[in-house]
Amino acid sequence: MTDSPRPATAPHRAFDPQRFGWDGVETRVYKAGEGPWRDVTRQVLFPPEGDLPVEWRYFEVAPGGWSTLERHDHQHAVVIVRGHGHALIEGAVRAVAMFDLIRIPAQGWHQFRADAGEALGFFCLVAAERDRPQLPTADDIAALSADPAIAAFIRP
Ligand code: MN
């Protein structure tokens, strides 16, 4: 957190529908060198500032891509804003679509996948101070895979 009385980020950043991005917000690689994932980008819309000790990000999973299968102590509040896909949420694989709200609880395994031919974009809110994601062990994969729908879905 900062002691600055005024946020350092711009008061207004226009949305550019051509690149599905915002003025002055860099599109980055999702997680360089961390865990297995495919075709995901990340934009930090609002870094933690002042009395908002949170980070608000936009993630986009390209058609056929997936985010890392992970869990952690911190929660996520997610709003789907583009496309269709599926997500592992609280022990079930669910179809997700634009404007759906998803809450990832502490220690809940989660993974997002875009459907074939369609990108999946979502806003994700997290606490600025948070633990690092844990990746599944072979035992975790075996336990998750007891459910055939989850076994078919996950990309560990
Ligand atoms: Mn996560």
Coordinates of N, CA, C and O and ligand atoms in Angstrom, one line a residue:
M1 N 0.8 -1.2 0.0 CA 0.0 0.0 0.0 C 0.9 1.2 0.0 O 2.0 1.2 0.4
T2 N 0.3 2.3 -0.4 CA 1.0 3.6 -0.5 C 0.4 4.6 0.5 O -0.8 4.5 0.8
D3 N 1.2 5.5 0.9 CA 0.7 6.6 1.8 C 0.2 7.8 1.0 O -0.3 8.7 1.5
S4 N 0.4 7.7 -0.4 CA 0.0 8.8 -1.2 C -1.5 9.1 -1.1 O -2.3 8.2 -1.2
P5 N -1.9 10.4 -0.9 CA -3.3 10.7 -0.8 C -4.0 10.6 -2.1 O -5.2 10.5 -2.1
R6 N -3.3 10.7 -3.2 CA -3.9 10.6 -4.5 C -3.4 9.4 -5.3 O -2.2 9.2 -5.3
P7 N -4.3 8.7 -5.9 CA -3.8 7.5 -6.7 C -2.8 8.0 -7.8 O -3.0 9.0 -8.4
A8 N -1.9 7.1 -8.1 CA -0.9 7.4 -9.2 C -1.4 7.1 -10.6 O -0.9 7.6 -11.6
T9 N -2.4 6.2 -10.6 CA -2.9 5.8 -12.0 C -3.8 6.9 -12.5 O -4.4 7.7 -11.8
A10 N -4.0 6.8 -13.8 CA -4.8 7.8 -14.5 C -6.3 7.7 -14.1 O -6.8 6.7 -13.8
P11 N -7.0 8.9 -14.0 CA -8.4 8.9 -13.6 C -9.3 8.3 -14.7 O -10.4 7.8 -14.3
H12 N -8.8 8.2 -15.9 CA -9.7 7.6 -17.0 C -8.8 6.9 -18.0 O -7.8 7.5 -18.5
R13 N -9.1 5.7 -18.3 CA -8.4 4.9 -19.4 C -9.5 4.4 -20.3 O -10.3 3.6 -19.9
A14 N -9.5 4.8 -21.5 CA -10.5 4.4 -22.5 C -10.3 3.0 -22.9 O -9.2 2.5 -23.0
F15 N -11.4 2.3 -23.2 CA -11.4 0.9 -23.6 C -11.2 0.9 -25.2 O -11.8 1.7 -25.9
D16 N -10.4 0.0 -25.6 CA -10.2 -0.2 -27.1 C -10.7 -1.5 -27.5 O -10.1 -2.5 -27.2
P17 N -11.9 -1.6 -28.1 CA -12.5 -2.9 -28.4 C -11.7 -3.6 -29.5 O -11.8 -4.9 -29.5
Q18 N -10.9 -2.9 -30.3 CA -10.1 -3.6 -31.3 C -9.1 -4.7 -30.7 O -8.9 -5.8 -31.2
R19 N -8.5 -4.2 -29.6 CA -7.5 -5.2 -28.9 C -8.0 -5.7 -27.6 O -7.3 -6.3 -26.8
F20 N -9.2 -5.4 -27.3 CA -9.8 -5.7 -26.0 C -8.8 -5.3 -24.9 O -8.4 -6.1 -24.1
G21 N -8.5 -4.0 -24.8 CA -7.5 -3.5 -23.8 C -7.9 -2.1 -23.5 O -8.8 -1.5 -24.1
W22 N -7.1 -1.5 -22.6 CA -7.3 -0.2 -22.1 C -6.1 0.7 -22.3 O -5.0 0.2 -22.2
D23 N -6.3 2.0 -22.6 CA -5.2 2.9 -22.8 C -4.2 2.9 -21.7 O -4.6 3.0 -20.5
G24 N -2.9 2.7 -22.1 CA -1.9 2.7 -21.0 C -1.8 1.5 -20.2 O -1.0 1.4 -19.3
V25 N -2.6 0.5 -20.5 CA -2.5 -0.8 -19.7 C -1.8 -1.8 -20.6 O -2.3 -2.1 -21.7
E26 N -0.7 -2.3 -20.1 CA 0.1 -3.3 -20.9 C -0.6 -4.7 -20.9 O -1.0 -5.1 -19.8
T27 N -0.6 -5.4 -22.0 CA -1.0 -6.8 -22.1 C 0.2 -7.6 -21.8 O 1.2 -7.5 -22.6
R28 N 0.2 -8.4 -20.8 CA 1.4 -9.2 -20.4 C 1.1 -10.7 -20.5 O 0.0 -11.1 -20.6
V29 N 2.2 -11.4 -20.5 CA 2.1 -12.9 -20.4 C 1.5 -13.2 -19.1 O 1.8 -12.6 -18.0
Y30 N 0.6 -14.2 -19.0 CA -0.1 -14.6 -17.8 C 0.8 -14.8 -16.6 O 0.8 -14.1 -15.6
K31 N 1.6 -15.9 -16.7 CA 2.5 -16.2 -15.5 C 3.8 -16.7 -16.1 O 3.9 -17.9 -16.4
A32 N 4.7 -15.8 -16.4 CA 6.0 -16.2 -17.0 C 6.7 -17.3 -16.1 O 7.0 -17.0 -15.0
G33 N 6.9 -18.4 -16.7 CA 7.7 -19.4 -16.0 C 7.1 -20.1 -14.8 O 7.7 -20.8 -14.1
E34 N 5.8 -19.9 -14.6 CA 5.1 -20.5 -13.5 C 4.0 -21.4 -13.9 O 3.0 -21.0 -14.5
G35 N 4.1 -22.7 -13.6 CA 3.0 -23.6 -13.7 C 2.6 -23.9 -15.2 O 3.0 -23.1 -16.1
P36 N 1.8 -24.9 -15.4 CA 1.3 -25.2 -16.8 C 0.1 -24.4 -17.1 O -0.9 -24.3 -16.3
W37 N 0.1 -23.7 -18.3 CA -1.1 -23.0 -18.8 C -0.9 -22.8 -20.2 O 0.2 -23.0 -20.7
R38 N -1.9 -22.4 -20.9 CA -1.8 -22.2 -22.4 C -2.6 -21.0 -22.9 O -3.8 -20.9 -22.6
D39 N -1.9 -20.1 -23.6 CA -2.6 -19.0 -24.3 C -3.4 -18.1 -23.4 O -4.6 -18.0 -23.6
V40 N -2.8 -17.5 -22.4 CA -3.5 -16.6 -21.5 C -2.7 -15.3 -21.4 O -1.5 -15.4 -21.3
T41 N -3.4 -14.2 -21.4 CA -2.8 -12.9 -21.2 C -3.4 -12.2 -20.0 O -4.5 -12.6 -19.5
R42 N -2.7 -11.2 -19.5 CA -3.0 -10.6 -18.2 C -2.9 -9.1 -18.3 O -1.8 -8.6 -18.9
Q43 N -3.8 -8.3 -17.9 CA -3.7 -6.9 -17.8 C -4.1 -6.4 -16.4 O -5.1 -6.9 -15.9
V44 N -3.2 -5.6 -15.8 CA -3.5 -5.1 -14.4 C -4.3 -3.8 -14.6 O -3.7 -2.8 -15.0
L45 N -5.6 -3.8 -14.4 CA -6.4 -2.6 -14.6 C -6.2 -1.6 -13.5 O -6.1 -0.4 -13.7
F46 N -6.3 -2.1 -12.2 CA -6.1 -1.2 -11.1 C -5.1 -1.9 -10.1 O -5.4 -2.9 -9.5
P47 N -3.9 -1.3 -10.0 CA -3.0 -1.9 -8.9 C -3.5 -1.4 -7.6 O -4.3 -0.5 -7.5
P48 N -2.9 -2.0 -6.5 CA -3.3 -1.5 -5.2 C -2.9 -0.1 -4.9 O -1.8 0.3 -5.2
E49 N -3.8 0.7 -4.4 CA -3.5 2.1 -4.2 C -4.3 2.6 -3.0 O -5.5 2.4 -2.9
G50 N -3.6 3.4 -2.1 CA -4.4 4.1 -1.1 C -5.2 3.2 -0.2 O -4.7 2.2 0.3
D51 N -6.5 3.5 -0.1 CA -7.3 2.6 0.8 C -8.0 1.5 0.0 O -9.0 1.0 0.5
L52 N -7.5 1.2 -1.2 CA -8.0 0.0 -1.9 C -6.8 -1.0 -2.1 O -6.2 -1.0 -3.1
P53 N -6.6 -1.8 -1.0 CA -5.5 -2.8 -1.1 C -5.8 -4.0 -1.9 O -5.7 -5.1 -1.4
V54 N -6.2 -3.8 -3.1 CA -6.6 -4.9 -4.0 C -6.0 -4.7 -5.4 O -5.5 -3.6 -5.7
E55 N -6.0 -5.8 -6.1 CA -5.5 -5.7 -7.5 C -6.7 -6.2 -8.4 O -7.2 -7.3 -8.1
W56 N -7.0 -5.4 -9.4 CA -8.1 -5.7 -10.3 C -7.5 -6.0 -11.7 O -6.9 -5.1 -12.3
R57 N -7.6 -7.3 -12.1 CA -7.0 -7.7 -13.4 C -8.0 -8.1 -14.4 O -9.1 -8.5 -14.1
Y58 N -7.5 -8.1 -15.6 CA -8.3 -8.7 -16.7 C -7.5 -9.8 -17.3 O -6.3 -9.6 -17.7
F59 N -8.0 -11.0 -17.4 CA -7.4 -12.1 -18.0 C -8.1 -12.5 -19.2 O -9.3 -12.5 -19.3
E60 N -7.4 -13.0 -20.2 CA -8.0 -13.5 -21.4 C -7.4 -14.8 -21.8 O -6.2 -14.9 -22.0
V61 N -8.2 -15.8 -22.0 CA -7.8 -17.1 -22.4 C -8.2 -17.3 -23.9 O -9.4 -17.1 -24.2
A62 N -7.2 -17.5 -24.7 CA -7.5 -17.6 -26.2 C -8.2 -18.9 -26.4 O -8.2 -19.8 -25.6
P63 N -8.9 -19.0 -27.6 CA -9.7 -20.2 -27.9 C -8.8 -21.5 -27.6 O -7.7 -21.6 -28.1
G64 N -9.4 -22.4 -26.9 CA -8.7 -23.7 -26.6 C -7.7 -23.6 -25.5 O -7.1 -24.6 -25.1
G65 N -7.4 -22.4 -25.0 CA -6.4 -22.3 -23.9 C -6.9 -22.5 -22.5 O -8.1 -22.7 -22.4
W66 N -6.1 -22.5 -21.5 CA -6.5 -22.7 -20.1 C -5.5 -22.0 -19.2 O -4.4 -21.9 -19.4
S67 N -6.1 -21.7 -18.0 CA -5.3 -21.1 -16.9 C -4.7 -22.2 -16.1 O -5.1 -23.4 -16.2
T68 N -3.8 -21.9 -15.2 CA -3.2 -22.9 -14.3 C -4.2 -23.5 -13.4 O -5.1 -22.8 -12.8
L69 N -4.2 -24.8 -13.2 CA -4.9 -25.5 -12.2 C -4.2 -25.2 -10.8 O -3.0 -25.6 -10.7
E70 N -4.9 -24.5 -9.9 CA -4.2 -24.1 -8.7 C -5.2 -23.9 -7.6 O -6.4 -23.9 -7.8
R71 N -4.6 -23.7 -6.4 CA -5.4 -23.3 -5.2 C -4.5 -22.4 -4.3 O -3.3 -22.4 -4.5
H72 N -5.1 -21.7 -3.4 CA -4.4 -20.8 -2.5 C -5.3 -20.3 -1.4 O -6.5 -20.6 -1.5
D73 N -4.7 -19.7 -0.4 CA -5.5 -19.2 0.7 C -6.3 -18.0 0.3 O -7.4 -17.7 1.0
H74 N -5.9 -17.2 -0.6 CA -6.7 -16.0 -1.0 C -7.8 -16.4 -1.9 O -7.8 -17.4 -2.5
Q75 N -8.8 -15.5 -1.9 CA -10.0 -15.7 -2.7 C -9.9 -14.9 -4.0 O -9.1 -13.9 -4.1
H76 N -10.7 -15.3 -5.0 CA -10.9 -14.5 -6.2 C -12.4 -14.1 -6.4 O -13.3 -14.9 -6.1
A77 N -12.7 -12.9 -6.8 CA -14.0 -12.5 -7.3 C -13.9 -12.3 -8.8 O -13.1 -11.4 -9.2
V78 N -14.6 -13.0 -9.6 CA -14.4 -13.0 -11.0 C -15.7 -12.6 -11.7 O -16.8 -13.1 -11.3
V79 N -15.6 -11.8 -12.7 CA -16.8 -11.5 -13.6 C -16.3 -11.8 -15.0 O -15.4 -11.2 -15.5
I80 N -17.1 -12.7 -15.7 CA -16.8 -13.0 -17.1 C -17.3 -11.8 -17.9 O -18.4 -11.4 -17.7
V81 N -16.4 -11.3 -18.8 CA -16.8 -10.2 -19.6 C -16.7 -10.5 -21.1 O -17.0 -9.6 -21.9
R82 N -16.2 -11.6 -21.5 CA -16.1 -11.9 -22.9 C -16.1 -13.4 -23.1 O -15.5 -14.2 -22.5
G83 N -17.0 -13.8 -24.1 CA -17.0 -15.2 -24.6 C -17.6 -16.2 -23.7 O -18.4 -15.9 -22.8
H84 N -17.2 -17.4 -24.0 CA -17.8 -18.6 -23.3 C -16.6 -19.5 -22.9 O -15.6 -19.5 -23.5
G85 N -16.9 -20.3 -21.9 CA -15.9 -21.3 -21.5 C -16.4 -22.2 -20.4 O -17.6 -22.2 -20.2
H86 N -15.5 -22.9 -19.8 CA -15.8 -23.7 -18.6 C -14.8 -23.4 -17.5 O -13.7 -23.0 -17.8
A87 N -15.3 -23.7 -16.3 CA -14.4 -23.5 -15.2 C -14.6 -24.5 -14.1 O -15.7 -25.0 -13.9
L88 N -13.5 -24.9 -13.5 CA -13.6 -25.8 -12.3 C -13.7 -24.9 -11.1 O -12.8 -24.0 -10.9
I89 N -14.9 -25.0 -10.4 CA -15.2 -24.1 -9.3 C -15.8 -24.9 -8.2 O -16.8 -25.6 -8.4
E90 N -15.2 -24.9 -7.0 CA -15.7 -25.7 -5.9 C -16.1 -27.1 -6.2 O -17.2 -27.5 -6.0
G91 N -15.2 -27.8 -6.9 CA -15.4 -29.3 -7.1 C -16.4 -29.6 -8.2 O -16.8 -30.8 -8.3
A92 N -16.7 -28.6 -9.1 CA -17.6 -28.9 -10.2 C -17.1 -28.2 -11.4 O -16.6 -27.1 -11.3
V93 N -17.3 -28.8 -12.6 CA -17.0 -28.1 -13.9 C -18.3 -27.4 -14.3 O -19.3 -28.1 -14.5
R94 N -18.2 -26.1 -14.5 CA -19.4 -25.4 -14.9 C -19.2 -24.6 -16.2 O -18.1 -24.1 -16.4
A95 N -20.3 -24.5 -17.0 CA -20.2 -23.6 -18.2 C -20.3 -22.2 -17.7 O -21.1 -21.9 -16.8
V96 N -19.5 -21.3 -18.2 CA -19.5 -19.9 -17.8 C -19.6 -19.0 -19.0 O -19.1 -19.3 -20.1
A97 N -20.3 -17.9 -18.9 CA -20.6 -17.0 -20.0 C -20.6 -15.5 -19.5 O -20.6 -15.3 -18.3
M98 N -20.7 -14.6 -20.4 CA -20.6 -13.2 -20.2 C -21.5 -12.7 -19.0 O -22.7 -13.1 -19.0
F99 N -20.9 -12.0 -18.1 CA -21.5 -11.4 -17.0 C -21.8 -12.3 -15.8 O -22.4 -11.9 -14.8
D100 N -21.4 -13.6 -16.0 CA -21.5 -14.5 -14.8 C -20.6 -14.0 -13.7 O -19.5 -13.5 -14.0
L101 N -21.0 -14.3 -12.5 CA -20.1 -14.0 -11.3 C -19.6 -15.3 -10.7 O -20.4 -16.2 -10.5
I102 N -18.3 -15.3 -10.4 CA -17.7 -16.5 -9.9 C -16.9 -16.1 -8.6 O -16.1 -15.2 -8.7
R103 N -17.2 -16.8 -7.6 CA -16.3 -16.6 -6.4 C -15.5 -17.9 -6.1 O -16.0 -19.0 -6.0
I104 N -14.2 -17.7 -6.1 CA -13.3 -18.8 -5.8 C -12.9 -18.7 -4.4 O -12.3 -17.8 -3.9
P105 N -13.3 -19.7 -3.6 CA -13.1 -19.7 -2.1 C -11.6 -20.0 -1.8 O -10.9 -20.6 -2.7
A106 N -11.2 -19.7 -0.6 CA -9.9 -20.1 -0.1 C -9.7 -21.6 -0.3 O -10.6 -22.4 0.1
Q107 N -8.6 -22.0 -0.8 CA -8.2 -23.4 -1.0 C -9.0 -24.2 -1.9 O -9.0 -25.4 -1.9
G108 N -9.8 -23.5 -2.8 CA -10.6 -24.2 -3.8 C -9.8 -24.4 -5.0 O -9.2 -23.4 -5.6
W109 N -9.7 -25.6 -5.5 CA -9.0 -25.8 -6.8 C -9.8 -25.1 -7.9 O -11.0 -25.2 -7.9
H110 N -9.1 -24.4 -8.8 CA -9.8 -23.7 -9.9 C -9.0 -23.7 -11.2 O -7.7 -23.7 -11.1
Q111 N -9.7 -23.7 -12.3 CA -9.1 -23.6 -13.6 C -10.1 -23.1 -14.6 O -11.3 -23.5 -14.5
F112 N -9.7 -22.2 -15.5 CA -10.6 -21.7 -16.5 C -10.1 -22.1 -17.9 O -8.9 -22.1 -18.2
R113 N -11.1 -22.5 -18.7 CA -10.8 -22.9 -20.1 C -11.7 -22.2 -21.0 O -12.9 -22.1 -20.8
A114 N -11.2 -21.7 -22.2 CA -12.0 -21.1 -23.2 C -12.5 -22.3 -24.1 O -11.9 -23.3 -24.3
D115 N -13.7 -22.1 -24.6 CA -14.2 -23.1 -25.5 C -13.5 -22.9 -26.9 O -12.9 -21.9 -27.2
A116 N -13.5 -24.0 -27.7 CA -12.9 -24.0 -29.0 C -13.5 -22.8 -29.8 O -14.8 -22.7 -29.8
G117 N -12.7 -22.0 -30.5 CA -13.2 -21.0 -31.3 C -13.7 -19.8 -30.6 O -14.3 -18.9 -31.3
E118 N -13.5 -19.7 -29.3 CA -14.0 -18.5 -28.6 C -13.1 -18.2 -27.4 O -12.7 -19.0 -26.6
A119 N -12.7 -16.9 -27.4 CA -11.9 -16.4 -26.2 C -12.7 -16.3 -25.0 O -13.9 -16.1 -25.1
L120 N -12.1 -16.5 -23.8 CA -12.8 -16.3 -22.6 C -12.1 -15.2 -21.8 O -10.9 -15.3 -21.5
G121 N -12.8 -14.1 -21.5 CA -12.2 -12.9 -20.8 C -12.9 -12.7 -19.5 O -14.1 -12.8 -19.5
F122 N -12.1 -12.4 -18.5 CA -12.8 -12.1 -17.2 C -12.0 -11.1 -16.3 O -10.7 -11.1 -16.4
F123 N -12.7 -10.3 -15.6 CA -12.1 -9.5 -14.5 C -11.9 -10.4 -13.3 O -12.7 -11.2 -13.0
C124 N -10.8 -10.2 -12.6 CA -10.5 -11.0 -11.4 C -9.9 -10.0 -10.3 O -8.9 -9.4 -10.5
L125 N -10.6 -10.0 -9.2 CA -10.2 -9.1 -8.1 C -9.5 -10.0 -7.0 O -10.0 -11.0 -6.6
V126 N -8.4 -9.5 -6.6 CA -7.6 -10.2 -5.5 C -7.1 -9.2 -4.5 O -6.9 -8.0 -4.8
A127 N -6.8 -9.7 -3.3 CA -6.1 -8.8 -2.3 C -4.7 -8.6 -2.7 O -4.0 -9.4 -3.4
A128 N -4.2 -7.4 -2.4 CA -2.8 -7.0 -2.8 C -1.8 -7.9 -2.1 O -0.8 -8.4 -2.7
E129 N -2.1 -8.2 -0.8 CA -1.2 -9.1 -0.1 C -1.8 -10.5 -0.1 O -2.9 -10.7 0.5
R130 N -1.2 -11.4 -0.7 CA -1.8 -12.8 -0.9 C -0.7 -13.8 -1.0 O 0.5 -13.5 -1.3
D131 N -1.1 -15.1 -0.7 CA -0.1 -16.2 -0.7 C 0.1 -16.6 -2.2 O -0.7 -16.3 -3.1
R132 N 1.1 -17.4 -2.4 CA 1.4 -17.8 -3.8 C 0.6 -19.1 -4.1 O 0.3 -19.9 -3.2
P133 N 0.1 -19.2 -5.3 CA -0.7 -20.4 -5.7 C 0.1 -21.7 -5.5 O 1.3 -21.7 -5.6
Q134 N -0.6 -22.7 -5.1 CA -0.1 -24.1 -5.0 C -0.5 -24.9 -6.2 O -1.7 -24.8 -6.6
L135 N 0.4 -25.6 -6.8 CA 0.1 -26.5 -7.9 C -0.3 -27.9 -7.3 O 0.2 -28.3 -6.3
P136 N -1.1 -28.7 -8.1 CA -1.5 -30.0 -7.6 C -0.4 -31.0 -7.6 O 0.5 -31.0 -8.5
T137 N -0.4 -31.8 -6.5 CA 0.5 -33.0 -6.5 C -0.1 -34.1 -7.3 O -1.3 -34.0 -7.6
A138 N 0.6 -35.2 -7.4 CA 0.0 -36.4 -8.1 C -1.2 -36.9 -7.3 O -2.2 -37.3 -7.9
D139 N -1.1 -36.8 -6.0 CA -2.2 -37.2 -5.1 C -3.5 -36.3 -5.3 O -4.6 -36.8 -5.3
D140 N -3.2 -35.0 -5.4 CA -4.3 -34.1 -5.7 C -5.0 -34.4 -7.0 O -6.2 -34.3 -7.1
I141 N -4.2 -34.6 -8.0 CA -4.7 -34.9 -9.3 C -5.6 -36.2 -9.3 O -6.7 -36.3 -9.8
A142 N -5.1 -37.2 -8.5 CA -5.8 -38.5 -8.4 C -7.2 -38.2 -7.7 O -8.2 -38.7 -8.1
A143 N -7.1 -37.4 -6.6 CA -8.4 -37.1 -5.9 C -9.4 -36.3 -6.7 O -10.5 -36.7 -6.8
L144 N -8.9 -35.3 -7.4 CA -9.8 -34.5 -8.3 C -10.3 -35.4 -9.4 O -11.5 -35.3 -9.8
S145 N -9.5 -36.4 -9.9 CA -9.9 -37.2 -11.1 C -10.9 -38.3 -10.7 O -11.4 -39.0 -11.6
A146 N -11.2 -38.4 -9.4 CA -12.3 -39.4 -9.0 C -13.6 -39.0 -9.6 O -14.4 -39.9 -9.8
D147 N -13.8 -37.7 -9.9 CA -15.0 -37.3 -10.6 C -14.6 -37.3 -12.1 O -13.7 -36.5 -12.6
P148 N -15.3 -38.1 -12.9 CA -15.0 -38.2 -14.4 C -15.1 -36.9 -15.1 O -14.3 -36.6 -16.0
A149 N -16.0 -36.1 -14.7 CA -16.2 -34.8 -15.4 C -14.9 -33.9 -15.2 O -14.5 -33.2 -16.0
I150 N -14.4 -33.9 -13.9 CA -13.2 -33.2 -13.6 C -12.0 -33.8 -14.3 O -11.2 -33.0 -14.8
A151 N -11.9 -35.1 -14.3 CA -10.8 -35.8 -14.9 C -10.7 -35.4 -16.4 O -9.6 -35.2 -16.9
A152 N -11.9 -35.3 -17.0 CA -11.9 -34.9 -18.5 C -11.5 -33.5 -18.7 O -11.1 -33.1 -19.8
F153 N -11.8 -32.6 -17.7 CA -11.6 -31.2 -17.9 C -10.2 -30.7 -17.6 O -9.7 -29.9 -18.3
I154 N -9.7 -31.1 -16.5 CA -8.4 -30.5 -16.0 C -7.2 -30.7 -16.9 O -7.1 -31.7 -17.6
R155 N -6.4 -29.7 -16.9 CA -5.1 -29.8 -17.6 C -4.0 -29.5 -16.5 O -3.7 -28.4 -16.2
P156 N -3.5 -30.6 -15.9 CA -2.6 -30.3 -14.7 C -1.2 -29.9 -15.2 O -0.9 -30.1 -16.3
Ligands
MN1 MN -6.0 -18.4 -8.6

